[in-house]
Short mmCIF file of C-alpha atoms in Angstrom, two decimals:
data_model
loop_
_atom_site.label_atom_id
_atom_site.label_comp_id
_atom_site.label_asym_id
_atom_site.label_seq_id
_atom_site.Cartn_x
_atom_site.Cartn_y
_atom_site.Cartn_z
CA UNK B 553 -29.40 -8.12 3.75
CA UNK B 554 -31.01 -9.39 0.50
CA UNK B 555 -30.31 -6.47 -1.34
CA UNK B 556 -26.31 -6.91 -0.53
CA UNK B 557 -25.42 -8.21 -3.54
CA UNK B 558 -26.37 -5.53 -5.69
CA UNK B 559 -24.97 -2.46 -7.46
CA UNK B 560 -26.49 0.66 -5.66
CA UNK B 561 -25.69 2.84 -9.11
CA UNK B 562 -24.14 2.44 -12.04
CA UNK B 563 -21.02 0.12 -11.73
CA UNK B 564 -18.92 1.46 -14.41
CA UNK B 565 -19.12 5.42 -13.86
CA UNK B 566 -16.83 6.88 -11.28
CA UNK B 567 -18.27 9.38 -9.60
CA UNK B 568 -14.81 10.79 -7.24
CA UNK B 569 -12.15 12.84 -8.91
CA UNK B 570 -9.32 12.08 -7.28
CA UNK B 571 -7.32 8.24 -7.68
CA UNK B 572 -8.68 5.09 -6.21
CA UNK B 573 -6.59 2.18 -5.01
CA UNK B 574 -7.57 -1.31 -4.19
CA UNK B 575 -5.54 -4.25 -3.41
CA UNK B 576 -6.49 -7.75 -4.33
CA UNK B 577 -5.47 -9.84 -1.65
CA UNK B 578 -5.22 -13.90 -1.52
CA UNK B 579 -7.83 -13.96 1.62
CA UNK B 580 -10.73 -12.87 -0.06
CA UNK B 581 -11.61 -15.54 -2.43
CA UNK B 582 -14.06 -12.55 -4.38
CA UNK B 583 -11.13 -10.04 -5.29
CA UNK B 584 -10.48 -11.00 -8.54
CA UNK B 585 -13.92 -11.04 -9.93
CA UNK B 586 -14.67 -7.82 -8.24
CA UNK B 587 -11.87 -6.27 -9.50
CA UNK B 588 -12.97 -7.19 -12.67
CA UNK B 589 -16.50 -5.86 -11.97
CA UNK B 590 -15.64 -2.41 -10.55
CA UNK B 591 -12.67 -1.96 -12.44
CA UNK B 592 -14.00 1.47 -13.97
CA UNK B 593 -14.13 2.81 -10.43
CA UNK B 594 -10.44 2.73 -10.09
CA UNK B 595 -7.36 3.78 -11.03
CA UNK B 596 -5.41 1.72 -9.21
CA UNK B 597 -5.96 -2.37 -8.66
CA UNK B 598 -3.32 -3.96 -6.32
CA UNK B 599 -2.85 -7.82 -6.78
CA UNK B 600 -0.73 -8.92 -3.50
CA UNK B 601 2.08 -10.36 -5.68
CA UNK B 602 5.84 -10.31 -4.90
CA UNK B 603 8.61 -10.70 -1.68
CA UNK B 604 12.02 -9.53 -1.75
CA UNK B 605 13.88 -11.52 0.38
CA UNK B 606 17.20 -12.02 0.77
CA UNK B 607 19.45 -15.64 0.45
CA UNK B 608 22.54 -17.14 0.35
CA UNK B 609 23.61 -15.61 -3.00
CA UNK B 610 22.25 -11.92 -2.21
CA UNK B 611 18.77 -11.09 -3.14
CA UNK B 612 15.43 -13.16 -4.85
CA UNK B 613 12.59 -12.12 -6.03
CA UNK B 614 9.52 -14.29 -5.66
CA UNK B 615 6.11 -14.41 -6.59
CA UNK B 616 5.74 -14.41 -10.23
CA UNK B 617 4.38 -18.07 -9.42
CA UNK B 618 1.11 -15.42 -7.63
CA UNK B 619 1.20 -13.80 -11.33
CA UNK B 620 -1.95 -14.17 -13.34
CA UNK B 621 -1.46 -12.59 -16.72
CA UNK B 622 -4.41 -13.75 -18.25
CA UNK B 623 -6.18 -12.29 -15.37
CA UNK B 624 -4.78 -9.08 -16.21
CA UNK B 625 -5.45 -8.98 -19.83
CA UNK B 626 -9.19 -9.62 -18.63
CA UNK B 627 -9.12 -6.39 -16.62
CA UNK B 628 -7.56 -4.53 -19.15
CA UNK B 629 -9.95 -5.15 -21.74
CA UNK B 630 -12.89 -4.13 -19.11
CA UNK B 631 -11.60 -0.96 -18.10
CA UNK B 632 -8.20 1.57 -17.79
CA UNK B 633 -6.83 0.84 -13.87
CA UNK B 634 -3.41 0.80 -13.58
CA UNK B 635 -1.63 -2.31 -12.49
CA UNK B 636 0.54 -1.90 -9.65
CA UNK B 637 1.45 -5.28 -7.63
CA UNK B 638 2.61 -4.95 -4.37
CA UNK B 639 5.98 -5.88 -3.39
CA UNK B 640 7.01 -6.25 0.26
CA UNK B 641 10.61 -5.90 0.53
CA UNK B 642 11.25 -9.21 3.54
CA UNK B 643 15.29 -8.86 2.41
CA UNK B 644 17.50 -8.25 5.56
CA UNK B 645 17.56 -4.05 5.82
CA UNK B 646 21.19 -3.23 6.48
CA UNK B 647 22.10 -5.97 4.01
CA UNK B 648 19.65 -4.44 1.13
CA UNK B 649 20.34 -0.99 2.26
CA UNK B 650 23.88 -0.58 3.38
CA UNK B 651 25.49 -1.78 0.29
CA UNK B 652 24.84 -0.19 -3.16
CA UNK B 653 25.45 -3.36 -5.04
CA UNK B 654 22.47 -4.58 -3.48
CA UNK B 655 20.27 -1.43 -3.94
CA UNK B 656 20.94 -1.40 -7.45
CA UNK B 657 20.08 -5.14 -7.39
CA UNK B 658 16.77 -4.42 -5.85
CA UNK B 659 15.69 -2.07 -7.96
CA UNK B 660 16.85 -4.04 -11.29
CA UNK B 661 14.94 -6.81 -10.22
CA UNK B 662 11.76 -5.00 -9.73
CA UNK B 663 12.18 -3.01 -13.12
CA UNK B 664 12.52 -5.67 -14.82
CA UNK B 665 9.74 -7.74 -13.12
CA UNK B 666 7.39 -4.72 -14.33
CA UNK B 667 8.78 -4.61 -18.14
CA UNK B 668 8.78 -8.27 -18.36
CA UNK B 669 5.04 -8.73 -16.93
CA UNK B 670 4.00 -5.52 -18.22
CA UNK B 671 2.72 -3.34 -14.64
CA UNK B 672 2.10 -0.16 -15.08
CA UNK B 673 4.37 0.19 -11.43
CA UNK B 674 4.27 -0.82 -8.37
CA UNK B 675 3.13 -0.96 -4.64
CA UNK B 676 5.87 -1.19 -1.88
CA UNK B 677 5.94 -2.34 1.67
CA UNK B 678 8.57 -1.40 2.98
CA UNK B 679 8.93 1.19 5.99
CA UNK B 680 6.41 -0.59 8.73
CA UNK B 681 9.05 -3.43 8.45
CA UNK B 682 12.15 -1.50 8.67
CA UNK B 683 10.65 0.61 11.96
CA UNK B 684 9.77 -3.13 13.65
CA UNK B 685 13.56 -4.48 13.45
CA UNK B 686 14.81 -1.10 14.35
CA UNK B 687 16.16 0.33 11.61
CA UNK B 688 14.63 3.70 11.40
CA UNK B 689 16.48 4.66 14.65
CA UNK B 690 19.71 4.79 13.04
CA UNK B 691 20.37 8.06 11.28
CA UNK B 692 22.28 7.01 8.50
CA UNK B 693 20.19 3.90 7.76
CA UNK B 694 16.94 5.96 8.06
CA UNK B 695 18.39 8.21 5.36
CA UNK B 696 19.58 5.64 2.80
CA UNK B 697 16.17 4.21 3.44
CA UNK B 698 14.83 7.37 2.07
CA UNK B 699 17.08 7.50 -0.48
CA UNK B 700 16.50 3.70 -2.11
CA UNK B 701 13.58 4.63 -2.03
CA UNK B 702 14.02 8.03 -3.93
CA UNK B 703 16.11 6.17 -6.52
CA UNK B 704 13.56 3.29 -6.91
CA UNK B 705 11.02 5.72 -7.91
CA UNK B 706 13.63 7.64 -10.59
CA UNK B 707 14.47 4.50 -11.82
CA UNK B 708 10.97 3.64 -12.52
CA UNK B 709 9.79 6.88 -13.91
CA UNK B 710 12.77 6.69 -16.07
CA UNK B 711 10.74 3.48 -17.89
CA UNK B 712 7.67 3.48 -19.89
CA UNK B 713 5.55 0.17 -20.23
CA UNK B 714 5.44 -1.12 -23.84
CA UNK B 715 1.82 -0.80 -24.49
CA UNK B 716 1.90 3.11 -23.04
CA UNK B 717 5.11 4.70 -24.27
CA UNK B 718 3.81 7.85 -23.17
CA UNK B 719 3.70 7.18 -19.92
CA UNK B 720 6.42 6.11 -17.23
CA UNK B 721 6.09 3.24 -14.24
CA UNK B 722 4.76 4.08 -10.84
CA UNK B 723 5.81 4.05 -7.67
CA UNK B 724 3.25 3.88 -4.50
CA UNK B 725 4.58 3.64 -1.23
CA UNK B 726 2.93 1.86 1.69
CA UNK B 727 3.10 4.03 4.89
CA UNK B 728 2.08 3.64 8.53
CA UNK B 729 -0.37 6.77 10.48
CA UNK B 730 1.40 8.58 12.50
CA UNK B 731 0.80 8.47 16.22
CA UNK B 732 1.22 12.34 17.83
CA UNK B 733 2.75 15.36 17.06
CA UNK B 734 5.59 14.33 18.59
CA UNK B 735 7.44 12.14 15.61
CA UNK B 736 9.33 9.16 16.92
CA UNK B 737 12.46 7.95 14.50
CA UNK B 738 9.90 5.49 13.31
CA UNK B 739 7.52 7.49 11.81
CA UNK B 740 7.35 8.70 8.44
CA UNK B 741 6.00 12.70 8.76
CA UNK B 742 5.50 15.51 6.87
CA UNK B 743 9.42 15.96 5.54
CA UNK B 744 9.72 12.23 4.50
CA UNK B 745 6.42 13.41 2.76
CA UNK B 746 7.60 16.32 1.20
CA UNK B 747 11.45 14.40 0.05
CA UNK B 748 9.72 11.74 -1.50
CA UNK B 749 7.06 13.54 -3.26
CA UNK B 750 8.88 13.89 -6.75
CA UNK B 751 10.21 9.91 -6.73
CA UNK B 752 6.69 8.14 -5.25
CA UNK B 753 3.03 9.46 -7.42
CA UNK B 754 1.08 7.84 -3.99
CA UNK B 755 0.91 6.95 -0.72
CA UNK B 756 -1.17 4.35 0.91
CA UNK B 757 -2.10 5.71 4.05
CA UNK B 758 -2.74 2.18 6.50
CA UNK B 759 -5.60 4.55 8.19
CA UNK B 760 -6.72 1.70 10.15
CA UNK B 761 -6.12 -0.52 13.55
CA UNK B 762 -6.09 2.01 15.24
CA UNK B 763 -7.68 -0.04 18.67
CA UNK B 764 -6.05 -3.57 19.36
CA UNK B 765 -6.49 -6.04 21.74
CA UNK B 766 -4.48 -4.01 24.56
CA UNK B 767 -7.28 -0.98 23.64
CA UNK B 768 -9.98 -2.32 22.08
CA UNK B 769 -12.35 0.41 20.38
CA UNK B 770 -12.82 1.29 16.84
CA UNK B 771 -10.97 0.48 13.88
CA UNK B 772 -10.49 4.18 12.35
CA UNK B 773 -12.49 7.07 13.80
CA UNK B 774 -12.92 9.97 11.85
CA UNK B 775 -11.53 12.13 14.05
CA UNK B 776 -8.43 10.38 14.42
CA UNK B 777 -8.27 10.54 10.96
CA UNK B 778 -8.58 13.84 10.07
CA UNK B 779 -5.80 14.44 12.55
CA UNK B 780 -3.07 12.04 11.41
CA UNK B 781 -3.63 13.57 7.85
CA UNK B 782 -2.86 17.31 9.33
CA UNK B 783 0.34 15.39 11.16
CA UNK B 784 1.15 14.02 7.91
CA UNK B 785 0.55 16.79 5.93
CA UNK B 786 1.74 19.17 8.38
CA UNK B 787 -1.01 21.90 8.46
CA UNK B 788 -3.28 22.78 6.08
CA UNK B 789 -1.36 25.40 4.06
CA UNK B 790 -0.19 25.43 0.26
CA UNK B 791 2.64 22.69 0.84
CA UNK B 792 -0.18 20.41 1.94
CA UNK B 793 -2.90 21.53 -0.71
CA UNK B 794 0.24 20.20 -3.10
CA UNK B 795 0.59 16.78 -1.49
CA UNK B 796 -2.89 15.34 -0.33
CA UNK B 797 -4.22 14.36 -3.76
CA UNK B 798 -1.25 12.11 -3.54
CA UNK B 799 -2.96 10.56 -0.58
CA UNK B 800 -4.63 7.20 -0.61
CA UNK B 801 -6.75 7.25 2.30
CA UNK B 802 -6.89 3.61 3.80
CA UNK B 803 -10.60 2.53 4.39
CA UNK B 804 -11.33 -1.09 5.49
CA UNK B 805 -13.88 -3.27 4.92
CA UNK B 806 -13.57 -5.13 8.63
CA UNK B 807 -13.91 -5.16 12.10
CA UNK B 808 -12.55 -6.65 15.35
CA UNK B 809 -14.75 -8.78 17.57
CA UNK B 810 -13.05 -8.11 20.95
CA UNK B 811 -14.07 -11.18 23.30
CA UNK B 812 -13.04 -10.93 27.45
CA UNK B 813 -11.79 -14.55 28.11
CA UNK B 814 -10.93 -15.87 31.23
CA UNK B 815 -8.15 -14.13 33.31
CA UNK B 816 -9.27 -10.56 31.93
CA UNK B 817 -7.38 -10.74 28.29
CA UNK B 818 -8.61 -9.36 25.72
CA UNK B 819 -8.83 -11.37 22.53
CA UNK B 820 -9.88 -10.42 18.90
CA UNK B 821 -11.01 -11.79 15.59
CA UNK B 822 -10.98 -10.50 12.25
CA UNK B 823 -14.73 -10.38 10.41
CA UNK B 824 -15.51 -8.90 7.44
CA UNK B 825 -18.70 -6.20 8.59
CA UNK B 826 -21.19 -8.58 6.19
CA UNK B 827 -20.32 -11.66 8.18
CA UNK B 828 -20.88 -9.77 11.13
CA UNK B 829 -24.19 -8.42 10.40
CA UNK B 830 -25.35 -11.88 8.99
CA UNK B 831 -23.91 -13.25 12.83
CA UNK B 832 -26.41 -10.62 14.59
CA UNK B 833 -29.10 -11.21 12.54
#
């Protein structure tokens, strides 16, 4: 482990066609300067900025307070990845959703969030939340879901950032793995894939968790993998040859430490897989 610490090639050569995201999150203390560091490697740097949330008056945006611009002038003099903070939408669903005032409120406030702080787009968190309160089940709210969504995106690719007129905003869209072939309400499959594909340029792909305390196990085996991208991309023929480069294939940098305690439950902790390897050392 005294080698960890160092660049195995050339740090600012990337050496994989196709677009890499990474998010910046406040729980490891290292993300900044890494991003910084590696910031040739990617395409796509993630700073985990921004709620939507919903109040007494209607909607509020918050975060900009997270907002470091001088952070992102450093990374944009060390290399060209796009900068897309993510933006989890907390506001009450049938509230945000239901009405269009408050759809086109939404989306004005994260427009001009993006032209003000100069992103180049956005990530957004949206659909795991709306499946846990129950949304998705309803018909009609599962399709205006889709289409904020939809409009989101044309609203965004409809505006190019100042210092890139050539260009437009984009939109990324954070989406859960699929669990069988047999789609629930909940989950977002091939045909959400293929509606959304001309409003959203990605989609993170949370390939991960997949064991928990209830079925403890490995976080993402490749096999389970491979087959929630053929359920999302439903098969392997030209429609999905289209789609996967839009793909951004979750990989994490973690593991669970499942612990039996006392009455047979299963507990777990989150370690990162250096502090675990320094623990068994």
């Amino acid at each position: 482990m005294q080698e960890n610490g160092r660049v195995y090639e050339n740090a600012s050569r990337r050496h994989y066609a196709y677009p890499i995201l990474a998010y910046i999150t406040p729980w490891n203390s290292r993300g900044n300067e890494l991003a910084k560091r590696f910031n040739s490697k990617l395409t796509h740097l993630s700073p985990v900025w921004y709620d939507l949330k919903s109040d007494r008056n209607g909607l509020v945006l918050e975060g900009r307070h997270n907002a470091d611009s001088q952070w992102v002038s450093d990374l944009r003099k060390k290399g060209n990845a796009l900068i897309v903070p993510r933006f989890v939408l907390e506001a009450i669903p049938k509230e945000l959703l239901g009405k269009k005032k408050n759809r086109n409120r939404a989306i004005d406030l994260i427009v001009t969030e993006c032209k003000e702080m100069e992103y180049d787009g956005i990530v957004l968190e949206s659909w795991s939340r709306w499946a846990a309160v129950g949304v998705l089940h309803d018909p009609e709210m599962r399709s205006m879901a889709l289409q904020f969504i939809k409009e989101l995106g044309q609203a965004l690719h409809s505006t190019s950032p100042e210092r890139n007129p050539d260009s437009h905003l984009q939109l990324i869209f954070v989406i859960g793995p699929p669990q069988s072939s047999k789609f629930q309400d909940h989950d977002f499959g091939p045909e959400d894939l293929q509606s959304l594909s001309d409003a959203v340029d990605g989609f993170s792909l949370m390939t991960y968790d997949f064991s928990g305390p209830h079925n403890p196990g490995p976080n993402a085996p490749l096999r389970w993998i491979q087959t929630v991208l053929r359920l999302l991309l439903g098969g392997t023929g030209d429609n999905a040859k289209n789609l996967s480069p839009k793909i951004f294939l979750g990989i994490n940098f973690y593991g669970n430490d499942f612990v039996l305690s006392e009455g047979g439950l299963i507990k777990n902790t989150l370690q990162s897989l250096q502090s675990r390897i320094f623990s068994l050392m």
